[in-house]
């Protein structure tokens, strides 16, 4: 079945030898004997430090930073991407990004510097100042320089405009050294492969699965990758509903959400999901597939009453309510031969308040201790609808039905929200772990409900700690 992995690397087409293992990490290949591009570093091997950042050059001219320690080599087929060795100034000397980093004294031991340079090169709005730079840098750690000179370097960057369009994704099938990697070209082909290989790894962005290779050193036998299936890459609007393909990256989703005021709070939450590198690869379908109780994308789906489409070759499509999708700790309704194809999201109804919250130890690039999403509709001073969803408070993401019952039909008063906060103890059973004790989680979740009251009753108050 095997073809060769092909991509455009640093502007030059590359066709890899047929014996190249497709399920190794991109980082392993880049630093190995075939490429010898050792400017891309391995720091943490788990997507946190950004030393391995390379930049995908998109078909629309955009630039997407990704973690080479998480991306698998087969995922790069058909794409164009650049490593730090591929940046040059017009005179053949250092690229302007490298020049400003040196001039701002923004490097000491230099280990993090290639990754930071790549994040800076991918930063689309250099002219937007430090807010934008903070977001661009959230996926890069530096242990010695301190961030002030690095931010100075970012501030000195000049926007180098929109790049020329580059290669896009394409399908293919590769195998070597007992490893098979499939990039099917259609949903029908993917479903047939899933039916034939129910034990194969189903790979969307790989920001969860990639850790099994880079951190846990597992060697997958067969991988079915979703990224070249056009049906899974669509975002469609149908009136007040949004249909999101399961393989749409957070980065793309964020651009859709940013253009719609009704989803402003969800967009702000997505900006805190991982880093730009993680959002460049990770997907909502993968968040559902992992089904972690602290998946940030999941409480908003519960609060908005999302529906999830599942498909198999044998039984076709079924659409289930997000409410019933999670059946236990990291367990879902998904059968072995099924895949998640899309998520149907209704826009918050006009006049409703839709809020997403995340409590974590760090503002950026951190996993939630508690997350929440609330939809509240008030009519004539009474709460006509309340959907309160929490993450990190039970074995699955959950609706707080007792707390909802306290609010629904009642007047919009602080006492009602206080009663809902008390009732929360009947809805959740938080654990204690290193992110927070059970008491901390319950107090934090109650605090979010109290803040919800103030958001609903006094929309004129600014309750944000960090500017959105
Ligand atoms: C550094 C770092 C930071 C992170 N920060 C956050 C964070 O802030 N918040 C958060 O929620 N998560 C975070 N994550 C976790 C991860 O990014 C998310 O869970 C993401 O949504 C996974 O999506 P993916 O496309 O990369 O999934 P993958 O890794 O490709 O897959 C994950 C699982 O879902 C299954 N799957 C994927 N797509 C489908 C499908 N269409 N149908 C059926 N099953 C499917 C896969 O088989 C696999 O079991 C972080 C991860 C890292 C490494
Ligand atoms: S090596 Fe640290 S993010 Fe990849
Ligand atoms: S300069 Fe040493 S880690 Fe950043």
Coordinates of C-alpha atoms and ligand atoms in Angstrom, one line a residue:
X1 CA 0.0 0.0 0.0
X2 CA 2.9 2.3 0.6
X3 CA 3.7 5.6 -0.9
X4 CA 6.3 8.1 0.3
X5 CA 5.8 11.0 2.7
X6 CA 6.3 14.2 0.8
X7 CA 6.4 17.8 2.0
X8 CA 8.0 21.2 1.4
X9 CA 10.7 21.8 4.1
X10 CA 12.3 25.2 4.3
X11 CA 11.0 26.0 0.8
X12 CA 12.4 22.9 -0.9
X13 CA 10.3 19.8 -1.8
X14 CA 11.3 16.6 0.0
X15 CA 10.4 13.1 -0.7
X16 CA 11.3 10.7 2.1
X17 CA 12.7 7.3 1.5
X18 CA 10.0 4.5 1.6
X19 CA 11.6 3.0 4.7
X20 CA 11.0 6.1 6.8
X21 CA 8.9 5.3 9.9
X22 CA 5.7 7.4 9.6
X23 CA 4.7 7.2 13.3
X24 CA 7.9 8.7 14.7
X25 CA 7.7 12.3 15.9
X26 CA 8.6 15.1 13.5
X27 CA 11.2 16.1 16.0
X28 CA 12.9 12.7 16.0
X29 CA 13.1 12.9 12.2
X30 CA 14.3 16.5 12.0
X31 CA 17.1 15.8 14.5
X32 CA 18.0 12.4 13.0
X33 CA 20.5 11.4 10.3
X34 CA 18.2 12.0 7.3
X35 CA 17.5 15.7 8.0
X36 CA 20.2 16.8 10.6
X37 CA 18.2 19.9 11.4
X38 CA 19.3 20.2 15.0
X39 CA 18.3 23.8 15.5
X40 CA 14.9 22.5 16.6
X41 CA 15.4 21.4 20.2
X42 CA 13.8 18.9 22.5
X43 CA 13.2 20.4 26.0
X44 CA 10.2 18.7 27.6
X45 CA 8.9 16.3 24.9
X46 CA 5.3 17.1 26.1
X47 CA 4.2 20.2 24.3
X48 CA 4.9 22.7 27.1
X49 CA 8.3 24.4 26.5
X50 CA 8.1 25.3 22.8
X51 CA 11.8 24.6 22.1
X52 CA 10.7 22.3 19.3
X53 CA 8.4 24.9 17.6
X54 CA 8.3 24.7 13.8
X55 CA 5.9 26.6 11.6
X56 CA 3.4 25.2 9.1
X57 CA 3.0 27.5 6.1
X58 CA -0.7 27.3 5.3
X59 CA -2.4 27.2 1.9
X60 CA -4.0 30.6 2.7
X61 CA -0.6 32.2 3.5
X62 CA -1.1 31.9 7.3
X63 CA 1.6 30.6 9.6
X64 CA 0.8 28.0 12.3
X65 CA 3.4 27.2 14.9
X66 CA 3.3 23.5 16.0
X67 CA 5.2 21.4 18.5
X68 CA 7.5 19.0 16.5
X69 CA 7.7 16.8 19.7
X70 CA 3.9 16.0 19.4
X71 CA 3.4 16.0 15.6
X72 CA 4.0 12.7 13.9
X73 CA 5.9 12.6 10.7
X74 CA 3.0 11.2 8.6
X75 CA 0.9 14.2 9.7
X76 CA 3.3 16.5 7.7
X77 CA 2.5 14.8 4.4
X78 CA 1.5 17.4 1.8
X79 CA 2.2 20.3 4.0
X80 CA 4.8 23.1 3.8
X81 CA 6.7 23.9 7.0
X82 CA 9.8 25.8 8.1
X83 CA 12.4 25.2 10.8
X84 CA 14.8 27.8 12.3
X85 CA 17.3 26.8 9.6
X86 CA 14.9 28.0 7.0
X87 CA 14.8 31.6 8.2
X88 CA 17.2 34.0 6.3
X89 CA 17.4 37.7 5.8
X90 CA 17.2 39.0 2.3
X91 CA 20.9 39.5 2.4
X92 CA 21.5 35.9 3.3
X93 CA 22.3 36.9 6.9
X94 CA 20.2 36.6 10.0
X95 CA 16.4 37.0 9.5
X96 CA 15.0 40.3 11.0
X97 CA 13.4 38.2 13.8
X98 CA 16.8 36.7 14.7
X99 CA 18.3 40.2 14.5
X100 CA 15.8 41.8 17.0
X101 CA 16.3 38.9 19.4
X102 CA 20.0 39.5 19.4
X103 CA 19.7 43.3 19.6
X104 CA 17.3 43.1 22.6
X105 CA 19.7 40.7 24.5
X106 CA 16.8 38.2 24.5
X107 CA 18.9 35.1 24.6
X108 CA 21.4 33.6 27.1
X109 CA 22.1 29.9 26.9
X110 CA 20.1 29.9 23.6
X111 CA 18.3 26.6 24.1
X112 CA 14.9 28.1 23.9
X113 CA 15.8 30.7 21.2
X114 CA 15.1 28.7 18.0
X115 CA 11.6 28.0 19.3
X116 CA 11.0 31.6 20.3
X117 CA 12.2 32.8 17.0
X118 CA 9.8 30.5 15.2
X119 CA 6.9 31.6 17.4
X120 CA 7.8 35.3 16.7
X121 CA 8.0 34.6 12.9
X122 CA 4.5 33.0 13.1
X123 CA 3.1 35.9 15.2
X124 CA 0.6 37.4 12.8
X125 CA 0.2 40.8 14.5
X126 CA 3.6 42.0 15.5
X127 CA 2.2 45.5 15.5
X128 CA -0.4 44.8 18.1
X129 CA 2.0 45.2 21.1
X130 CA 2.5 43.1 24.1
X131 CA -1.1 41.7 24.5
X132 CA -0.6 39.9 21.2
X133 CA 3.0 39.0 22.1
X134 CA 2.0 37.4 25.4
X135 CA -0.4 35.2 23.5
X136 CA 2.2 34.3 20.9
X137 CA 4.8 33.5 23.6
X138 CA 2.5 31.4 25.9
X139 CA 3.8 28.2 24.4
X140 CA 7.5 29.0 24.9
X141 CA 9.4 28.8 28.1
X142 CA 12.8 30.4 28.8
X143 CA 14.6 29.4 32.0
X144 CA 17.4 32.0 31.9
X145 CA 16.8 35.2 30.1
X146 CA 13.6 36.5 31.8
X147 CA 10.8 37.5 29.5
X148 CA 11.2 41.3 29.5
X149 CA 13.9 41.4 26.8
X150 CA 12.1 38.8 24.8
X151 CA 8.9 40.9 24.9
X152 CA 11.1 43.9 23.9
X153 CA 12.2 41.9 20.9
X154 CA 8.6 41.1 20.0
X155 CA 7.7 44.7 20.3
X156 CA 10.4 45.6 17.8
X157 CA 9.2 43.2 15.2
X158 CA 7.9 44.5 12.0
X159 CA 4.9 42.8 10.4
X160 CA 6.3 41.1 7.2
X161 CA 2.9 40.8 5.6
X162 CA 1.0 37.9 4.3
X163 CA 3.2 35.1 3.0
X164 CA 2.6 33.4 -0.4
X165 CA 0.1 30.5 -0.3
X166 CA 1.7 27.1 0.3
X167 CA 1.0 23.4 -0.1
X168 CA -2.0 21.9 1.7
X169 CA -2.9 18.6 3.2
X170 CA -3.2 15.5 1.0
X171 CA -4.1 11.9 1.5
X172 CA -1.7 9.0 1.4
X173 CA -0.8 5.6 2.9
X174 CA 2.6 4.9 4.3
X175 CA 4.2 1.9 6.0
X176 CA 7.7 1.0 7.2
X177 CA 9.3 -1.0 10.0
X178 CA 5.9 -2.6 11.0
X179 CA 4.2 0.7 11.2
X180 CA 1.3 1.8 9.0
X181 CA 0.0 5.4 8.7
X182 CA -3.2 6.1 6.7
X183 CA -4.3 9.6 5.6
X184 CA -7.7 8.7 4.0
X185 CA -9.1 11.1 1.4
X186 CA -12.8 10.8 2.4
X187 CA -15.1 10.0 5.3
X188 CA -16.2 6.8 3.5
X189 CA -12.6 5.6 3.2
X190 CA -11.9 6.5 6.9
X191 CA -15.0 4.6 8.1
X192 CA -14.1 1.6 6.1
X193 CA -10.6 1.7 7.6
X194 CA -12.0 2.1 11.1
X195 CA -14.2 -0.9 10.6
X196 CA -11.3 -3.0 9.4
X197 CA -8.9 -1.7 12.1
X198 CA -10.8 -0.9 15.3
X199 CA -7.6 -1.1 17.4
X200 CA -5.7 1.4 15.2
X201 CA -4.9 4.8 16.8
X202 CA -7.4 7.4 15.5
X203 CA -5.3 10.6 15.2
X204 CA -6.8 14.1 14.9
X205 CA -4.2 16.8 16.0
X206 CA -2.2 14.4 18.2
X207 CA -1.9 16.8 21.1
X208 CA -3.1 14.0 23.4
X209 CA -2.0 11.0 21.4
X210 CA 1.4 12.4 20.5
X211 CA 2.4 12.3 24.2
X212 CA 2.1 8.5 24.1
X213 CA 4.9 8.5 21.5
X214 CA 7.1 11.4 22.7
X215 CA 6.7 11.1 26.5
X216 CA 5.7 7.5 27.0
X217 CA 7.8 6.0 24.1
X218 CA 5.0 3.9 22.8
X219 CA 5.3 2.7 19.2
X220 CA 1.9 2.6 17.5
X221 CA 1.4 -0.2 15.0
X222 CA -1.3 1.5 12.8
X223 CA -2.5 5.0 12.7
X224 CA -5.6 6.4 11.0
X225 CA -5.2 10.2 10.7
X226 CA -8.2 12.4 10.1
X227 CA -6.6 15.6 8.8
X228 CA -7.0 15.0 5.1
X229 CA -10.7 14.1 5.3
X230 CA -12.6 17.1 3.9
X231 CA -15.9 16.3 5.6
X232 CA -14.3 16.6 9.0
X233 CA -12.6 20.0 8.2
X234 CA -15.7 22.0 7.6
X235 CA -17.3 24.8 9.6
X236 CA -20.9 25.5 8.4
X237 CA -23.5 27.9 9.6
X238 CA -27.2 26.9 9.4
X239 CA -29.2 29.8 10.7
X240 CA -28.6 29.9 14.5
X241 CA -26.6 26.7 14.5
X242 CA -22.9 26.1 13.8
X243 CA -21.7 22.7 12.5
X244 CA -18.0 22.1 13.4
X245 CA -16.1 19.3 11.8
X246 CA -14.4 17.1 14.3
X247 CA -11.0 17.7 12.8
X248 CA -11.2 21.5 12.7
X249 CA -8.3 22.9 14.8
X250 CA -8.9 25.2 17.7
X251 CA -6.9 27.8 15.8
X252 CA -9.5 27.8 13.0
X253 CA -12.4 27.6 15.4
X254 CA -11.1 30.6 17.3
X255 CA -11.1 32.7 14.1
X256 CA -14.8 31.7 13.6
X257 CA -15.7 32.4 17.2
X258 CA -13.9 35.8 17.2
X259 CA -16.1 36.9 14.3
X260 CA -19.3 36.3 16.3
X261 CA -20.1 38.4 19.4
X262 CA -22.4 35.7 20.8
X263 CA -19.4 33.4 21.2
X264 CA -17.0 36.1 22.6
X265 CA -16.7 34.2 25.9
X266 CA -16.0 30.9 24.2
X267 CA -13.3 32.6 22.1
X268 CA -11.7 34.0 25.2
X269 CA -11.7 30.5 26.7
X270 CA -10.2 29.0 23.5
X271 CA -7.4 31.6 23.7
X272 CA -6.4 30.0 27.0
X273 CA -6.6 26.4 25.8
X274 CA -3.0 25.3 25.6
X275 CA -0.8 27.6 23.5
X276 CA -0.9 28.7 19.9
X277 CA 1.2 25.6 19.1
X278 CA -1.4 23.3 20.8
X279 CA -4.3 25.2 19.2
X280 CA -2.7 24.9 15.8
X281 CA -3.1 21.1 15.9
X282 CA -5.6 20.2 18.7
X283 CA -9.3 19.7 17.9
X284 CA -12.7 19.7 19.7
X285 CA -13.2 16.1 18.3
X286 CA -10.0 15.1 20.1
X287 CA -11.2 16.8 23.3
X288 CA -14.4 14.7 23.1
X289 CA -12.4 11.6 22.2
X290 CA -10.1 12.0 25.2
X291 CA -13.2 12.8 27.3
X292 CA -11.1 14.1 30.2
X293 CA -13.2 15.6 33.0
X294 CA -11.0 18.7 32.6
X295 CA -11.3 19.1 28.8
X296 CA -11.9 22.8 28.4
X297 CA -14.1 22.4 25.3
X298 CA -16.6 20.2 27.0
X299 CA -18.6 22.3 29.5
X300 CA -19.5 24.8 26.8
X301 CA -21.0 22.0 24.7
X302 CA -23.1 20.9 27.7
X303 CA -24.2 24.5 28.5
X304 CA -25.2 25.2 24.8
X305 CA -27.0 21.8 24.4
X306 CA -24.6 20.7 21.7
X307 CA -25.3 17.6 19.6
X308 CA -22.5 15.2 18.5
X309 CA -22.7 13.3 15.2
X310 CA -21.1 9.8 15.3
X311 CA -20.7 7.7 12.2
X312 CA -19.7 4.1 11.3
X313 CA -19.5 2.2 8.0
X314 CA -22.0 -0.5 9.3
X315 CA -24.7 1.7 10.8
X316 CA -24.3 5.1 9.2
X317 CA -24.8 8.3 11.3
X318 CA -26.4 8.9 14.7
X319 CA -26.6 12.2 16.5
X320 CA -26.5 12.2 20.3
X321 CA -26.9 14.9 22.9
X322 CA -23.7 16.1 24.5
X323 CA -25.5 15.6 27.8
X324 CA -25.6 11.8 27.3
X325 CA -22.2 11.4 25.5
X326 CA -20.1 10.9 28.7
X327 CA -20.8 7.7 30.4
X328 CA -18.0 7.5 33.0
X329 CA -14.4 8.5 33.7
X330 CA -13.0 8.9 30.2
X331 CA -15.8 6.7 28.8
X332 CA -18.2 7.8 26.1
X333 CA -21.0 6.4 23.9
X334 CA -18.5 6.0 21.1
X335 CA -18.3 2.4 19.7
X336 CA -15.1 0.8 18.5
X337 CA -16.0 1.2 14.8
X338 CA -17.3 4.8 15.2
X339 CA -15.8 8.2 14.8
X340 CA -17.0 11.6 15.8
X341 CA -17.8 13.5 12.6
X342 CA -19.1 16.9 13.8
X343 CA -20.4 19.0 16.6
X344 CA -23.6 20.9 16.2
X345 CA -23.7 24.0 18.4
X346 CA -26.6 26.4 18.7
X347 CA -25.8 30.0 19.1
X348 CA -26.7 31.4 22.6
X349 CA -30.3 32.8 22.1
X350 CA -30.6 36.6 21.8
X351 CA -30.7 38.3 25.2
X352 CA -29.1 35.3 27.0
X353 CA -25.9 35.4 28.9
X354 CA -23.3 32.8 27.9
X355 CA -20.1 32.7 30.0
X356 CA -17.1 30.4 29.9
X357 CA -14.8 30.3 33.0
X358 CA -11.4 28.6 33.7
X359 CA -9.7 28.4 37.1
X360 CA -6.0 27.3 36.7
X361 CA -2.7 27.9 38.5
X362 CA -1.4 29.9 35.5
X363 CA -3.5 32.1 33.2
X364 CA -1.8 30.7 30.0
X365 CA -0.9 27.2 28.9
X366 CA -2.3 25.4 31.9
X367 CA -4.8 22.7 32.4
X368 CA -8.0 23.7 34.3
X369 CA -8.5 22.9 38.0
X370 CA -12.1 23.9 37.5
X371 CA -13.8 25.0 34.4
X372 CA -17.4 26.1 33.8
X373 CA -19.8 27.3 31.1
X374 CA -23.2 28.9 31.9
X375 CA -26.1 29.8 29.8
X376 CA -28.7 32.0 31.5
X377 CA -31.7 33.6 29.9
X378 CA -33.6 36.2 32.0
X379 CA -37.1 37.4 31.0
X380 CA -39.0 40.0 32.9
X381 CA -36.8 39.7 35.9
X382 CA -37.0 35.9 36.2
X383 CA -34.6 33.3 35.1
X384 CA -36.3 31.5 32.2
X385 CA -33.5 29.1 31.4
X386 CA -30.3 28.1 33.3
X387 CA -27.8 25.6 32.1
X388 CA -24.8 25.3 34.4
X389 CA -21.9 22.9 33.3
X390 CA -18.7 22.2 35.1
X391 CA -15.4 20.5 34.4
X392 CA -13.0 19.2 37.0
X393 CA -15.8 18.6 39.5
X394 CA -16.7 14.9 38.9
X395 CA -15.6 11.9 36.8
X396 CA -17.1 13.5 33.7
X397 CA -18.0 17.0 32.7
X398 CA -21.4 17.5 34.3
X399 CA -24.5 19.7 34.4
X400 CA -25.4 20.9 37.8
X401 CA -29.1 20.0 37.8
X402 CA -29.9 20.8 41.4
X403 CA -28.3 24.2 41.1
X404 CA -30.1 24.8 37.8
X405 CA -33.4 23.9 39.5
X406 CA -32.7 26.5 42.2
X407 CA -32.4 29.2 39.6
X408 CA -35.0 28.3 36.9
X409 CA -38.3 30.2 37.2
X410 CA -37.0 32.3 40.1
X411 CA -36.2 36.0 40.3
X412 CA -32.8 37.2 39.5
X413 CA -31.6 37.8 43.0
X414 CA -28.3 37.3 44.8
X415 CA -30.2 35.0 47.3
X416 CA -31.2 32.7 44.5
X417 CA -27.6 32.3 43.3
X418 CA -26.5 31.8 46.8
X419 CA -29.0 28.9 47.1
X420 CA -27.7 27.5 43.8
X421 CA -24.2 27.7 45.1
X422 CA -25.2 25.7 48.2
X423 CA -27.1 23.1 46.0
X424 CA -23.9 22.5 44.0
X425 CA -22.7 20.1 46.7
X426 CA -25.6 17.7 45.6
X427 CA -24.4 17.9 41.9
X428 CA -20.7 17.3 42.1
X429 CA -18.1 15.1 43.8
X430 CA -14.7 16.8 43.2
X431 CA -11.4 15.0 43.8
X432 CA -8.4 16.3 45.7
X433 CA -5.2 16.2 43.6
X434 CA -2.1 18.4 43.1
X435 CA -4.2 20.9 41.1
X436 CA -6.5 21.6 44.0
X437 CA -8.3 20.0 47.0
X438 CA -12.0 19.0 46.8
X439 CA -12.8 22.0 49.1
X440 CA -10.9 24.4 46.9
X441 CA -12.7 23.1 43.8
X442 CA -16.2 23.4 45.4
X443 CA -15.4 26.9 46.8
X444 CA -14.1 27.9 43.4
X445 CA -17.1 26.6 41.5
X446 CA -19.4 28.4 44.0
X447 CA -17.5 31.6 43.5
X448 CA -18.0 31.3 39.7
X449 CA -21.8 31.0 40.4
X450 CA -21.7 34.1 42.6
X451 CA -19.8 35.9 39.8
X452 CA -22.5 34.7 37.3
X453 CA -25.1 36.6 39.4
X454 CA -23.1 39.8 39.2
X455 CA -22.5 39.3 35.5
X456 CA -26.3 38.8 34.9
X457 CA -27.5 41.5 37.3
X458 CA -24.9 44.2 36.7
X459 CA -23.5 43.8 33.1
X460 CA -22.0 47.3 33.5
X461 CA -19.4 45.9 36.0
X462 CA -16.1 44.8 34.7
X463 CA -15.3 41.4 36.4
X464 CA -12.4 40.3 34.3
X465 CA -9.0 40.0 36.1
X466 CA -7.2 39.8 32.7
X467 CA -8.2 42.0 29.9
X468 CA -10.0 39.8 27.2
Ligands
LIG1 C1 0.9 21.2 26.3 C2 -0.5 20.8 26.3 C3 -1.5 21.7 26.7 C4 -2.8 21.4 26.7 N1 -3.7 22.3 27.2 C5 -5.0 22.0 27.2 C6 -6.0 22.9 27.8 O1 -5.6 24.0 28.2 N2 -7.3 22.5 27.8 C7 -7.7 21.3 27.3 O2 -8.9 21.0 27.3 N3 -6.8 20.4 26.7 C8 -5.5 20.7 26.7 N4 -4.6 19.8 26.2 C9 -5.1 18.5 25.7 C10 -5.4 18.4 24.2 O3 -4.8 19.5 23.5 C11 -6.9 18.5 24.0 O4 -7.5 17.4 24.6 C12 -7.2 18.4 22.5 O5 -8.5 18.8 22.3 C13 -6.9 17.0 21.8 O6 -7.3 17.1 20.5 P1 -6.4 16.4 19.4 O7 -7.0 16.7 18.0 O8 -5.0 16.8 19.5 O9 -6.6 14.9 19.8 P2 -5.7 13.6 19.5 O10 -4.5 13.6 20.4 O11 -5.5 13.4 18.0 O12 -6.8 12.5 20.0 C14 -7.2 12.5 21.3 C15 -8.2 11.3 21.5 O13 -9.4 11.5 20.9 C16 -9.6 10.5 19.9 N5 -10.2 11.2 18.7 C17 -9.7 12.2 18.1 N6 -10.5 12.6 17.1 C18 -11.6 11.8 17.1 C19 -12.8 11.6 16.3 N7 -13.1 12.5 15.4 N8 -13.6 10.6 16.6 C20 -13.3 9.7 17.7 N9 -12.2 9.8 18.4 C21 -11.4 10.8 18.2 C22 -8.3 9.9 19.6 O14 -8.4 8.6 19.1 C23 -7.6 10.0 21.0 O15 -8.1 8.9 21.8 C24 -3.2 20.1 26.2 C25 -2.3 19.2 25.7 C26 -0.9 19.6 25.7 C27 0.1 18.6 25.2
LIG2 S1 10.1 19.7 23.4 FE1 9.0 21.0 24.8 S2 7.3 21.6 23.6 FE2 8.3 20.1 22.4
LIG3 S1 18.0 31.5 26.9 FE1 18.4 29.8 28.1 S2 16.4 28.8 28.2 FE2 16.1 30.7 27.2

